Amino acid sequence: MKHALLTIGMFALFCLVSPAKAEALRCSQGSAYEGDSRVSVLYKCGQPTLKDTFCDPVYFPGTLQPVPSPFAQSLVPCLPVEVWVYDRGQGNLIATVRFRGGVVQSISYGRQPE
């Protein structure tokens, strides 16, 4: 009896501390996940409602201090980021897909784009 309770307790603890699964975007041609390419997301989900492209700040190595703009533009390469917004219709939250380096970095949901 003690062994069974210990096994159940260990299983419950494992379930509580197991890592969270990443978000996915379900589409008509399949689901898009973190790590998917832009082409893969376009194939699975079609054209987004909105797209934005910008440069993420570049930071000094080992610090949280951004490289000043004049230096970041001329000496340090830009870190391009794309944000695609999918309006999934009435009753569904808006999906925001963030790409970095050409692959999905994150997928998030909300009432408004992030």
Coordinates of N, CA and C in Angstrom, one line a residue, residues 12 20 30 34 37 44 53-54 63 69 76 93 106 111-112:
A12 N 2.3 12.3 -9.6 CA 1.6 13.7 -9.4 C 2.7 14.8 -9.4
A20 N 6.2 23.3 -19.5 CA 5.0 23.6 -20.2 C 5.2 23.5 -21.7
G30 N -2.9 22.4 -41.1 CA -2.1 21.8 -40.1 C -1.8 22.8 -39.0
E34 N 6.5 26.6 -32.6 CA 7.7 27.3 -32.4 C 8.8 26.5 -33.2
S37 N 9.4 27.4 -40.0 CA 9.8 28.5 -40.9 C 8.6 29.4 -41.3
K44 N 0.6 26.4 -44.0 CA -0.4 25.9 -43.1 C -1.5 26.9 -42.8
T53 N 7.6 44.3 -39.6 CA 9.0 44.0 -39.5 C 9.7 45.1 -38.9
F54 N 10.6 44.8 -37.9 CA 11.4 45.8 -37.2 C 12.7 45.2 -36.7
T63 N 25.3 42.0 -20.9 CA 24.6 43.1 -20.2 C 23.2 43.2 -20.7
S69 N 22.1 53.7 -30.9 CA 21.6 53.6 -32.2 C 22.6 53.9 -33.3
V76 N 27.0 47.0 -35.6 CA 26.4 45.8 -35.1 C 25.2 45.4 -36.0
L93 N -9.7 34.2 -30.2 CA -8.7 35.2 -29.9 C -7.8 35.4 -31.1
S106 N 7.8 32.7 -31.1 CA 6.7 32.5 -30.1 C 5.3 32.7 -30.8
R111 N -6.8 39.5 -27.1 CA -7.9 40.2 -27.8 C -7.4 41.2 -28.7
Q112 N -6.2 41.7 -28.5 CA -5.5 42.6 -29.4 C -4.1 42.1 -29.8

